[in-house]
Coordinates of C-alpha atoms in Angstrom, one line a residue:
M1 CA -74.8 77.9 -116.2
I2 CA -72.5 79.9 -114.1
I3 CA -73.6 83.4 -113.8
V4 CA -72.2 84.1 -110.5
P5 CA -69.1 86.3 -111.3
E6 CA -66.1 84.2 -110.3
E7 CA -64.9 86.6 -107.8
R8 CA -68.0 86.0 -105.5
I9 CA -67.4 82.5 -105.7
N10 CA -64.3 82.0 -103.9
A11 CA -64.9 85.7 -101.6
F12 CA -67.4 83.7 -100.1
K13 CA -65.4 79.8 -100.4
A14 CA -63.0 81.8 -98.8
K15 CA -64.9 82.5 -95.7
G16 CA -66.9 79.0 -94.8
W17 CA -70.1 80.7 -96.7
W18 CA -70.2 78.9 -99.5
G19 CA -69.5 75.2 -101.0
D20 CA -69.1 72.4 -103.1
T21 CA -72.3 70.6 -102.3
T22 CA -75.5 70.8 -104.5
L23 CA -79.2 70.7 -103.7
D24 CA -78.3 66.5 -105.1
D25 CA -75.6 65.6 -103.4
L26 CA -78.0 66.8 -100.2
F27 CA -81.2 64.7 -101.6
R28 CA -78.3 61.3 -102.0
K29 CA -77.3 61.4 -98.5
H30 CA -80.5 60.7 -96.9
V31 CA -81.1 58.3 -99.4
A32 CA -78.4 56.3 -98.9
A33 CA -78.7 56.8 -94.9
K34 CA -81.9 56.6 -94.6
P35 CA -84.4 54.3 -97.5
E36 CA -86.8 53.5 -95.6
E37 CA -88.1 56.3 -93.4
I38 CA -90.9 58.6 -95.1
A39 CA -89.6 61.4 -97.2
V40 CA -92.3 63.6 -98.6
V41 CA -96.2 63.4 -98.5
D42 CA -98.9 64.5 -100.4
P43 CA -101.4 67.0 -99.4
V44 CA -104.9 65.2 -98.1
N45 CA -106.5 66.9 -100.6
R46 CA -104.9 66.2 -103.7
D47 CA -108.1 64.0 -105.2
A48 CA -109.6 68.1 -104.5
I49 CA -106.4 69.8 -106.0
L50 CA -105.1 67.6 -109.2
G51 CA -106.4 63.8 -108.9
G52 CA -105.2 60.6 -107.5
A53 CA -104.6 60.1 -104.3
P54 CA -102.3 61.5 -101.5
A55 CA -98.7 59.7 -102.1
R56 CA -96.2 59.0 -98.6
L57 CA -93.1 58.4 -100.6
T58 CA -89.7 56.9 -98.4
W59 CA -86.6 58.6 -99.2
A60 CA -86.3 55.4 -101.7
Q61 CA -88.9 55.1 -103.3
A62 CA -88.7 59.2 -104.1
D63 CA -85.0 58.7 -106.0
S64 CA -86.4 54.9 -107.6
R65 CA -89.0 57.7 -109.1
V66 CA -86.4 60.5 -109.8
D67 CA -84.5 58.1 -111.7
R68 CA -87.2 57.4 -113.9
Y69 CA -87.9 60.7 -114.2
V70 CA -84.3 61.3 -115.2
A71 CA -84.0 59.2 -117.7
A72 CA -87.7 59.8 -119.5
L73 CA -86.4 64.1 -119.3
T74 CA -83.5 62.6 -121.1
A75 CA -85.2 60.9 -123.5
L76 CA -87.0 64.0 -124.9
G77 CA -83.9 65.6 -125.3
L78 CA -84.1 67.7 -122.3
G79 CA -80.7 68.5 -120.3
K80 CA -77.5 70.7 -119.4
D81 CA -78.5 74.3 -119.4
D82 CA -81.6 73.4 -120.6
I83 CA -84.6 75.6 -118.7
V84 CA -88.0 73.8 -118.5
A85 CA -91.3 75.7 -116.8
F86 CA -93.6 74.3 -113.6
Q87 CA -96.4 75.0 -113.3
L88 CA -97.6 72.5 -110.7
P89 CA -99.2 72.3 -107.3
N90 CA -97.5 71.6 -103.9
V91 CA -98.0 67.7 -104.5
A92 CA -95.1 65.0 -104.3
E93 CA -94.1 65.3 -107.9
L94 CA -93.1 68.8 -107.6
C95 CA -90.2 67.7 -105.1
L96 CA -89.4 65.1 -107.4
L97 CA -89.6 66.5 -110.4
Y98 CA -87.3 69.6 -109.0
A99 CA -84.4 66.5 -108.2
A100 CA -84.7 65.0 -111.3
C101 CA -84.9 68.7 -113.0
I102 CA -81.4 69.6 -110.7
R103 CA -79.6 66.7 -111.4
L104 CA -79.5 66.5 -114.7
G105 CA -78.2 70.5 -114.8
I106 CA -81.9 71.3 -116.5
I107 CA -82.6 75.3 -114.8
I108 CA -85.9 75.7 -113.6
T109 CA -88.4 78.3 -113.7
P110 CA -91.5 77.8 -111.6
A111 CA -95.2 80.0 -112.2
P112 CA -97.8 79.8 -109.4
V113 CA -101.1 77.8 -110.0
Q114 CA -103.0 81.4 -111.0
Y115 CA -101.0 82.2 -114.0
R116 CA -103.1 81.7 -117.2
E117 CA -101.9 81.5 -120.7
H118 CA -100.4 85.6 -120.8
E119 CA -97.5 84.9 -118.2
L120 CA -96.5 82.0 -118.9
T121 CA -96.2 83.1 -122.0
S122 CA -93.9 85.8 -120.8
I123 CA -92.2 83.0 -118.7
V124 CA -91.9 81.4 -121.6
T125 CA -90.1 83.1 -124.1
R126 CA -88.2 85.5 -121.7
T127 CA -86.4 81.9 -120.6
D128 CA -86.6 80.2 -124.2
A129 CA -88.0 77.8 -121.8
K130 CA -88.1 74.3 -123.7
A131 CA -90.8 72.6 -122.0
I132 CA -93.5 72.8 -119.4
I133 CA -94.4 70.5 -116.5
T134 CA -97.8 70.8 -116.4
A135 CA -101.4 68.7 -114.9
A136 CA -104.7 68.4 -117.0
R137 CA -106.1 70.0 -114.5
I138 CA -105.2 71.8 -111.3
G139 CA -108.0 72.7 -109.4
K140 CA -111.1 73.5 -112.2
H141 CA -109.1 74.7 -114.2
E142 CA -107.8 72.8 -117.3
H143 CA -103.9 73.5 -117.8
A144 CA -102.8 71.3 -120.1
A145 CA -105.4 72.4 -122.8
M146 CA -104.3 75.7 -121.8
M147 CA -101.1 75.1 -122.2
M148 CA -101.3 74.4 -125.8
G149 CA -101.9 78.4 -126.4
V150 CA -98.5 78.8 -124.7
K151 CA -97.0 76.4 -127.0
A152 CA -97.9 78.3 -130.1
A153 CA -96.9 81.4 -128.9
A154 CA -93.3 80.4 -127.9
P155 CA -91.2 79.2 -130.1
T156 CA -88.7 77.5 -128.3
L157 CA -91.3 75.6 -126.5
E158 CA -91.4 71.8 -127.7
H159 CA -92.5 69.7 -125.2
V160 CA -96.2 70.4 -123.2
L161 CA -95.3 67.7 -119.9
V162 CA -98.2 66.4 -117.9
I163 CA -97.9 64.7 -114.4
G164 CA -102.1 63.2 -113.0
G165 CA -103.0 61.3 -116.3
N166 CA -105.5 62.9 -118.5
A167 CA -103.0 63.9 -120.7
P168 CA -105.8 66.1 -123.2
D169 CA -104.0 65.7 -127.0
G170 CA -101.0 66.9 -128.3
T171 CA -98.8 66.8 -124.3
L172 CA -97.2 64.4 -123.0
D173 CA -98.1 62.1 -120.7
L174 CA -94.7 62.4 -117.9
D175 CA -96.1 59.6 -115.6
R176 CA -96.8 57.2 -119.0
L177 CA -93.5 57.9 -120.2
A178 CA -91.6 57.6 -117.2
D179 CA -93.3 54.4 -116.1
D180 CA -92.3 52.9 -119.5
Q181 CA -88.2 53.6 -119.6
D182 CA -86.0 50.1 -120.5
S183 CA -82.7 49.4 -118.4
E184 CA -81.3 50.4 -120.8
A185 CA -82.8 54.5 -121.4
L186 CA -82.5 54.3 -117.0
A187 CA -78.8 53.9 -117.6
N188 CA -78.7 56.6 -120.4
G189 CA -80.7 58.9 -117.8
Q190 CA -78.0 58.0 -115.7
K191 CA -74.9 58.8 -117.7
A192 CA -76.2 62.3 -118.5
A193 CA -76.7 63.1 -115.0
T194 CA -72.9 62.2 -114.6
A195 CA -72.5 63.6 -118.1
A196 CA -74.1 67.2 -117.0
D197 CA -71.6 67.3 -114.0
I198 CA -73.4 70.2 -112.3
C199 CA -71.5 72.4 -109.5
A200 CA -72.8 74.0 -106.2
D201 CA -72.2 77.8 -108.1
D202 CA -74.6 76.2 -110.7
V203 CA -77.9 78.1 -111.8
V204 CA -81.1 76.2 -110.3
T205 CA -83.6 78.1 -110.6
I206 CA -85.2 81.3 -112.4
C207 CA -87.8 82.8 -109.8
W208 CA -90.5 86.3 -110.8
T209 CA -90.7 88.4 -108.6
S210 CA -92.8 91.9 -109.0
G211 CA -91.7 95.6 -109.1
T212 CA -91.8 98.5 -110.2
E213 CA -90.7 96.8 -113.9
A214 CA -94.1 97.1 -115.8
Q215 CA -93.7 92.4 -116.5
P216 CA -91.8 90.5 -113.2
K217 CA -88.6 90.0 -113.0
G218 CA -86.5 87.3 -113.5
V219 CA -84.0 86.1 -110.0
P220 CA -81.1 83.1 -111.1
R221 CA -80.3 81.2 -107.8
S222 CA -77.4 78.6 -107.9
H223 CA -77.3 76.0 -105.6
N224 CA -74.7 78.1 -103.1
E225 CA -77.7 81.0 -103.4
W226 CA -80.3 78.9 -102.3
I227 CA -78.5 76.6 -99.9
I228 CA -77.5 79.3 -97.9
M229 CA -81.0 80.7 -97.7
G230 CA -82.8 76.7 -96.0
L231 CA -79.6 76.8 -93.4
G232 CA -80.3 80.5 -92.5
V233 CA -84.2 79.0 -92.5
S234 CA -83.5 75.6 -90.1
D235 CA -81.2 78.0 -87.8
A236 CA -83.6 81.0 -86.7
A237 CA -86.3 78.4 -86.1
D238 CA -83.6 75.9 -84.4
L239 CA -84.7 73.1 -86.6
Q240 CA -82.8 69.3 -85.5
D241 CA -82.3 67.0 -88.8
G242 CA -85.1 64.5 -89.6
A243 CA -87.3 67.2 -88.8
V244 CA -90.9 67.3 -90.1
L245 CA -92.1 70.8 -92.3
L246 CA -95.5 71.1 -93.6
N247 CA -95.0 73.6 -96.8
P248 CA -98.4 75.9 -97.3
F249 CA -96.0 78.3 -99.6
P250 CA -96.6 77.5 -103.6
M251 CA -92.8 75.9 -104.9
V252 CA -92.4 78.5 -106.3
N253 CA -90.2 81.6 -104.7
M254 CA -87.8 82.1 -101.4
A255 CA -90.6 82.0 -99.5
G256 CA -91.9 78.4 -100.5
I257 CA -88.4 76.6 -101.8
S258 CA -86.0 78.0 -98.8
T259 CA -88.4 77.3 -96.1
S260 CA -89.7 73.9 -97.2
Y261 CA -87.9 72.4 -100.0
V262 CA -85.2 73.8 -99.1
S263 CA -84.5 73.3 -95.5
W264 CA -85.9 69.3 -96.7
L265 CA -83.0 69.3 -98.0
I266 CA -80.6 70.4 -95.3
L267 CA -82.0 68.8 -92.3
G268 CA -82.5 65.3 -94.5
G269 CA -86.5 65.2 -92.2
R270 CA -89.9 65.0 -94.2
L271 CA -91.8 67.0 -95.7
I272 CA -95.5 67.5 -95.8
Q273 CA -97.0 69.6 -98.8
H274 CA -100.5 71.8 -98.5
Q275 CA -102.3 73.6 -100.8
P276 CA -104.3 75.9 -101.6
F277 CA -104.7 77.5 -98.1
D278 CA -107.6 75.8 -95.7
L279 CA -107.0 76.0 -92.7
P280 CA -109.2 72.8 -91.2
V281 CA -106.6 70.5 -93.5
F282 CA -103.5 72.9 -92.0
L283 CA -104.6 72.2 -89.1
Q284 CA -105.9 68.9 -89.9
Q285 CA -102.1 67.9 -91.2
I286 CA -100.3 69.3 -88.3
R287 CA -102.2 67.2 -86.3
E288 CA -101.2 63.9 -87.6
E289 CA -98.8 64.5 -89.4
K290 CA -96.6 65.3 -85.9
I291 CA -94.9 68.5 -87.2
D292 CA -92.0 70.1 -86.2
Y293 CA -92.2 73.1 -88.2
T294 CA -94.9 74.9 -90.5
V295 CA -95.1 78.9 -92.0
A296 CA -98.3 81.0 -91.4
P297 CA -99.2 84.4 -92.4
P298 CA -100.2 86.9 -88.8
A299 CA -103.5 86.4 -89.4
V300 CA -103.7 83.1 -89.1
L301 CA -102.4 83.1 -86.3
N302 CA -103.6 85.5 -84.5
L303 CA -106.6 83.9 -85.8
L304 CA -106.0 81.0 -83.6
L305 CA -105.5 82.5 -80.8
Q306 CA -108.3 84.0 -80.7
N307 CA -110.4 80.5 -81.0
E308 CA -108.1 78.5 -79.3
R309 CA -110.1 75.3 -79.6
L310 CA -108.8 74.7 -83.1
L311 CA -105.4 74.1 -81.3
G312 CA -106.9 71.2 -79.9
G313 CA -104.5 68.2 -80.1
I314 CA -102.2 70.5 -81.8
D315 CA -98.5 68.1 -80.1
F316 CA -96.9 71.8 -78.7
E317 CA -94.0 68.9 -77.6
R318 CA -93.5 68.8 -81.7
L319 CA -94.5 72.0 -82.6
R320 CA -91.9 74.3 -81.6
S321 CA -91.6 77.4 -83.9
I322 CA -93.5 78.4 -86.8
G323 CA -92.3 81.0 -89.3
S324 CA -94.4 84.5 -90.3
G325 CA -93.7 87.6 -91.7
S326 CA -94.6 89.6 -95.3
A327 CA -96.9 91.9 -92.2
P328 CA -97.1 93.6 -89.3
L329 CA -97.0 91.5 -86.5
S330 CA -99.5 91.0 -83.3
E331 CA -96.9 91.9 -79.7
W332 CA -100.4 90.2 -78.2
M333 CA -99.7 86.9 -80.6
V334 CA -95.9 86.2 -80.2
R335 CA -95.9 86.7 -76.9
T336 CA -98.9 84.0 -76.1
F337 CA -97.8 81.8 -78.0
Y338 CA -94.7 81.7 -77.0
E339 CA -96.0 82.2 -72.7
K340 CA -99.3 79.8 -73.1
Y341 CA -97.6 76.9 -75.6
G342 CA -94.1 77.2 -75.8
V343 CA -93.8 78.8 -79.7
Q344 CA -91.8 80.8 -80.7
I345 CA -93.1 83.1 -83.7
V346 CA -90.0 83.5 -86.0
N347 CA -90.5 87.0 -88.0
Y348 CA -89.1 87.0 -91.4
F349 CA -88.0 90.1 -93.8
G350 CA -87.1 88.1 -96.9
S351 CA -86.7 88.7 -100.6
N352 CA -86.6 87.0 -103.7
E353 CA -82.7 88.9 -104.4
G354 CA -82.6 87.7 -101.7
A355 CA -82.0 90.3 -98.6
S356 CA -83.6 87.6 -96.0
F357 CA -82.8 88.8 -91.9
P358 CA -84.6 86.6 -89.6
S359 CA -85.9 88.4 -86.4
A360 CA -85.6 85.6 -84.1
Q361 CA -86.0 84.4 -80.2
K362 CA -82.1 83.9 -80.1
D363 CA -81.6 87.1 -80.8
V364 CA -84.3 89.5 -80.2
P365 CA -85.5 87.7 -77.5
D366 CA -88.7 90.3 -76.1
A367 CA -92.6 89.6 -78.1
A368 CA -92.8 93.6 -78.5
E369 CA -89.3 94.1 -80.1
R370 CA -89.8 90.9 -82.9
A371 CA -93.3 91.6 -84.0
A372 CA -92.0 95.1 -85.4
L373 CA -88.2 94.9 -85.5
F374 CA -85.3 93.2 -87.3
P375 CA -81.1 92.8 -86.2
R376 CA -79.4 95.8 -88.1
L377 CA -77.1 93.7 -89.8
G378 CA -73.3 95.2 -90.3
P379 CA -69.8 94.9 -88.4
D380 CA -71.3 96.9 -84.9
F381 CA -73.7 94.1 -84.0
K382 CA -72.5 90.4 -83.0
W383 CA -76.0 88.0 -84.1
K384 CA -76.5 84.7 -83.0
A385 CA -78.7 83.7 -86.1
I386 CA -76.1 82.3 -89.0
L387 CA -77.1 84.6 -91.5
H388 CA -76.4 87.8 -89.6
D389 CA -72.9 88.0 -90.0
R390 CA -72.8 86.3 -93.9
L391 CA -75.5 89.9 -95.1
A392 CA -74.2 93.1 -94.9
T393 CA -76.8 96.7 -95.3
R394 CA -76.6 99.7 -94.5
L395 CA -79.7 103.0 -95.1
V396 CA -79.2 105.5 -97.6
D397 CA -81.4 108.7 -98.6
P398 CA -82.7 108.0 -102.3
E399 CA -82.4 111.1 -102.9
T400 CA -78.6 112.5 -101.5
E401 CA -77.4 108.4 -101.4
A402 CA -76.5 109.9 -98.1
E403 CA -76.3 107.3 -95.7
I404 CA -78.5 107.4 -92.7
T405 CA -76.9 106.3 -89.3
D406 CA -79.9 108.2 -86.9
A407 CA -82.9 106.7 -85.4
G408 CA -85.5 107.2 -86.7
I409 CA -85.5 108.4 -90.2
P410 CA -86.4 106.6 -92.9
G411 CA -84.2 105.4 -95.3
E412 CA -84.0 102.4 -98.4
L413 CA -82.6 99.0 -96.9
R414 CA -79.2 98.5 -98.8
V415 CA -78.1 94.6 -98.8
K416 CA -74.7 93.1 -99.9
G417 CA -73.6 89.6 -99.1
A418 CA -73.4 86.2 -99.8
T419 CA -76.8 85.4 -99.7
V420 CA -77.6 88.3 -102.2
F421 CA -78.5 87.5 -106.0
S422 CA -76.5 88.1 -108.8
G423 CA -78.5 90.7 -111.2
Y424 CA -82.0 89.6 -113.3
W425 CA -82.2 86.9 -116.0
R426 CA -81.3 88.6 -119.0
A427 CA -82.1 92.6 -118.0
P428 CA -78.4 94.4 -118.7
D429 CA -80.8 97.8 -117.7
I430 CA -83.0 96.7 -114.6
N431 CA -79.6 95.8 -113.0
A432 CA -77.9 99.2 -113.5
R433 CA -80.9 100.5 -111.8
A434 CA -81.1 97.8 -109.2
F435 CA -77.5 98.1 -107.4
D436 CA -75.6 101.4 -106.8
E437 CA -72.0 102.1 -107.6
D438 CA -70.4 100.5 -105.4
G439 CA -72.0 96.9 -105.1
W440 CA -75.4 97.4 -102.7
F441 CA -78.6 95.8 -103.8
K442 CA -81.7 98.5 -103.6
T443 CA -83.9 97.2 -102.3
G444 CA -87.1 99.0 -102.5
D445 CA -88.1 98.9 -98.9
L446 CA -87.9 101.5 -96.9
F447 CA -86.8 101.2 -92.7
E448 CA -86.1 103.6 -90.2
I449 CA -83.3 102.9 -87.7
A450 CA -84.0 101.6 -83.6
G451 CA -83.3 100.2 -80.3
D452 CA -81.8 101.6 -77.7
R453 CA -78.0 101.1 -79.0
K454 CA -79.3 101.7 -82.0
Q455 CA -79.6 97.6 -83.4
F456 CA -82.3 97.3 -84.9
Y457 CA -84.0 98.0 -88.3
R458 CA -87.9 98.9 -87.9
F459 CA -89.9 98.3 -91.4
V460 CA -91.9 101.3 -92.6
G461 CA -93.2 100.9 -96.2
R462 CA -92.2 100.1 -99.2
L463 CA -89.4 103.4 -101.4
K464 CA -92.8 103.0 -104.0
D465 CA -95.4 103.2 -101.8
V466 CA -95.0 106.1 -100.6
I467 CA -98.4 109.1 -101.2
I468 CA -97.0 112.1 -100.8
R469 CA -100.6 114.3 -99.8
G470 CA -99.3 117.8 -99.7
G471 CA -95.4 117.7 -100.3
M472 CA -95.4 115.2 -96.6
N473 CA -94.2 111.5 -97.2
I474 CA -96.8 108.9 -95.3
S475 CA -95.9 105.6 -95.7
S476 CA -99.1 103.3 -96.6
E477 CA -97.7 100.5 -94.1
E478 CA -97.4 102.5 -91.3
I479 CA -101.5 103.7 -91.4
E480 CA -102.3 99.7 -92.2
G481 CA -100.0 99.1 -89.1
H482 CA -102.1 100.8 -86.6
L483 CA -105.2 100.1 -88.1
Q484 CA -104.3 96.3 -88.1
G485 CA -104.8 96.8 -84.5
H486 CA -107.8 97.8 -84.9
P487 CA -111.2 95.9 -83.4
A488 CA -113.7 96.3 -86.8
I489 CA -111.6 95.4 -89.0
A490 CA -109.8 92.5 -90.6
D491 CA -108.0 93.4 -92.8
V492 CA -107.1 96.7 -94.8
A493 CA -104.5 97.7 -97.4
V494 CA -103.9 101.9 -98.0
V495 CA -103.0 104.1 -100.9
G496 CA -103.0 107.0 -103.1
A497 CA -106.4 108.8 -104.3
P498 CA -105.7 111.0 -106.7
D499 CA -106.6 114.6 -106.0
Q500 CA -105.5 117.6 -107.6
N501 CA -104.9 120.0 -104.7
L502 CA -102.5 117.6 -102.9
G503 CA -101.5 114.7 -105.4
E504 CA -102.6 111.9 -103.6
R505 CA -104.8 111.8 -100.2
L506 CA -104.6 108.2 -97.8
C507 CA -107.6 106.2 -98.9
A508 CA -107.9 102.8 -96.9
F509 CA -109.4 99.5 -98.5
V510 CA -110.7 98.1 -95.3
V511 CA -112.3 94.6 -95.3
F512 CA -114.6 94.5 -91.6
K513 CA -115.0 91.1 -89.2
P514 CA -118.1 89.4 -89.5
D515 CA -121.1 91.7 -88.0
H516 CA -118.7 95.2 -87.4
V517 CA -118.3 98.2 -89.1
A518 CA -116.8 101.4 -88.3
D519 CA -117.5 104.7 -90.0
M520 CA -114.4 107.2 -91.1
V521 CA -115.3 109.1 -88.2
E522 CA -114.6 106.4 -86.4
I523 CA -111.7 105.4 -88.0
N524 CA -109.6 108.6 -87.7
R525 CA -110.8 108.8 -84.2
Y526 CA -108.5 105.0 -83.4
L527 CA -105.5 106.5 -85.9
T528 CA -105.4 109.9 -83.6
Q529 CA -106.7 109.0 -80.2
E530 CA -105.5 105.3 -79.9
K531 CA -102.9 105.3 -82.4
Q532 CA -101.2 109.3 -81.7
V533 CA -101.0 109.3 -85.8
A534 CA -100.3 113.2 -87.6
V535 CA -103.6 114.3 -88.2
Y536 CA -102.4 114.5 -91.7
K537 CA -102.5 110.9 -91.8
Q538 CA -105.9 110.2 -91.2
I539 CA -107.7 108.4 -94.0
E540 CA -109.5 110.6 -96.1
R541 CA -111.3 108.2 -98.3
L542 CA -113.2 104.9 -97.2
E543 CA -113.7 101.9 -99.4
V544 CA -115.6 99.2 -98.1
I545 CA -114.4 95.7 -99.4
D546 CA -115.6 91.9 -99.4
V547 CA -111.5 91.0 -99.7
L548 CA -108.6 92.3 -100.9
P549 CA -106.9 91.7 -104.4
R550 CA -103.1 89.0 -103.3
N551 CA -101.2 87.7 -105.8
P552 CA -100.9 84.1 -105.7
V553 CA -97.6 84.8 -102.9
G554 CA -100.6 86.0 -100.9
K555 CA -98.7 90.2 -101.6
V556 CA -102.1 92.6 -101.4
L557 CA -102.5 94.0 -105.8
K558 CA -101.8 97.5 -104.6
R559 CA -102.4 98.3 -109.0
D560 CA -105.6 97.3 -108.8
L561 CA -106.7 99.2 -105.8
R562 CA -105.1 102.5 -107.4
L563 CA -107.0 101.7 -110.9
Q564 CA -110.7 100.7 -109.1
L565 CA -109.7 104.6 -107.5
T566 CA -108.5 105.7 -110.9
E567 CA -112.2 104.3 -112.7
T568 CA -114.2 105.9 -110.4
G569 CA -113.0 109.0 -109.5
A570 CA -112.2 111.2 -106.6
K571 CA -114.3 111.5 -104.1

């Protein structure tokens, strides 16, 4: 299924930004070139996650299993342009089942393992998925049994397929079905793959992203749209062919798929799976597997430098790059990792829709700048990272639509280019709002121009996440960025608390570090004296919380925090 407009395809191929190579071509290339080298490795704690012993598969073993999955899916009548939903943790089979679906032209729509019947039914019905692949249990939850409720509510869902054994009544054991395929069935699978005749512009996935809409939006991406993202990751992190990658992010969206699965296929290295995030296991895998590259949230990287004994035994001759993002980075953390261990921290800004530009050492060598700033992409500046000539950006006043070219003025980031998707799945009304009349995608992210030559952007918040206090717009992310540096605060989220007089007042939900505490007076003293922010940006309500609510990929669920304020009322 090709949904990218033909003129867009032709334009990007003419520039050499897109090509004719598919993800299956990449997989087959490595099978042929290095059949006996290890390709994919299970989490060491697989038994606790899904059951069974951890596997280490060579490229040849992986390909053999992909062939069997192809035959099994074909035998079930699944093929080109059918949609199959996935709900699996990061185990080896997930990589192989992705490869099997890609080979057959089946469109993958993955869901986080935390989703339950309500969210899954929505995904299945909105895509008309014919099958869903899961496990009997993931952690302590009985996922396969839950899927029977999804099947009852979704008329198109024909099969609930289970890996890892123990398939309950009404579901199919996909591993057993794959094992039972004879030579004729394997040949039929190969014929189906050949007949699918997939191309680099076919849709590979429909991932799901939250936003201002009532329901998550489906983001379709093709082979070319994924490959360019994987190239951007490997280039920004200076990764070489054969790199060993440790993936702690769920393979359900841009963060998990581009930084792990697609980069793995491009580099032909070794993919080490990890989930759920467990710091001791994560560090064990870095040590034992001799990792070249991984990703981690800023808070984890800060913690490691604050407790350097945890870094003992890590081969920093191998681990030269770590990706991070989704929250402000600490200048101290970025600088210390490089000066003490030789590790460059790549600061990523990106979205499922394809607004992606890394702040990498090759373009932003200064630690303070790389922690807070991103390259301003456009014809006026030249950068070394390959994505930076393939994506154009501009800042726009969301009220007047006037372009912003002066420093220090917040505006909505608009993007165009080869990384950006063509529109949400089956959502013409939303698409009409998502792109402006000149075809720029409205990211909903607020940036301001910075740097001595106006060569950088500084992220200041989400357009939908502005607190309006007495007519003054305040970026919650700005205040959060300041409070992250408070010596007593481990985690923080700032939202607008309803107020009859001012509209909203600033409320901080704070997680304190162990054996630390601070009251609102002290916190505001820190803001005004240490960070020298305006008085009207002081915290006016403080809520102490044990842990911030987050979605499956780590974003704070501010709507849940706002709901708490609505339910408890003004204080």
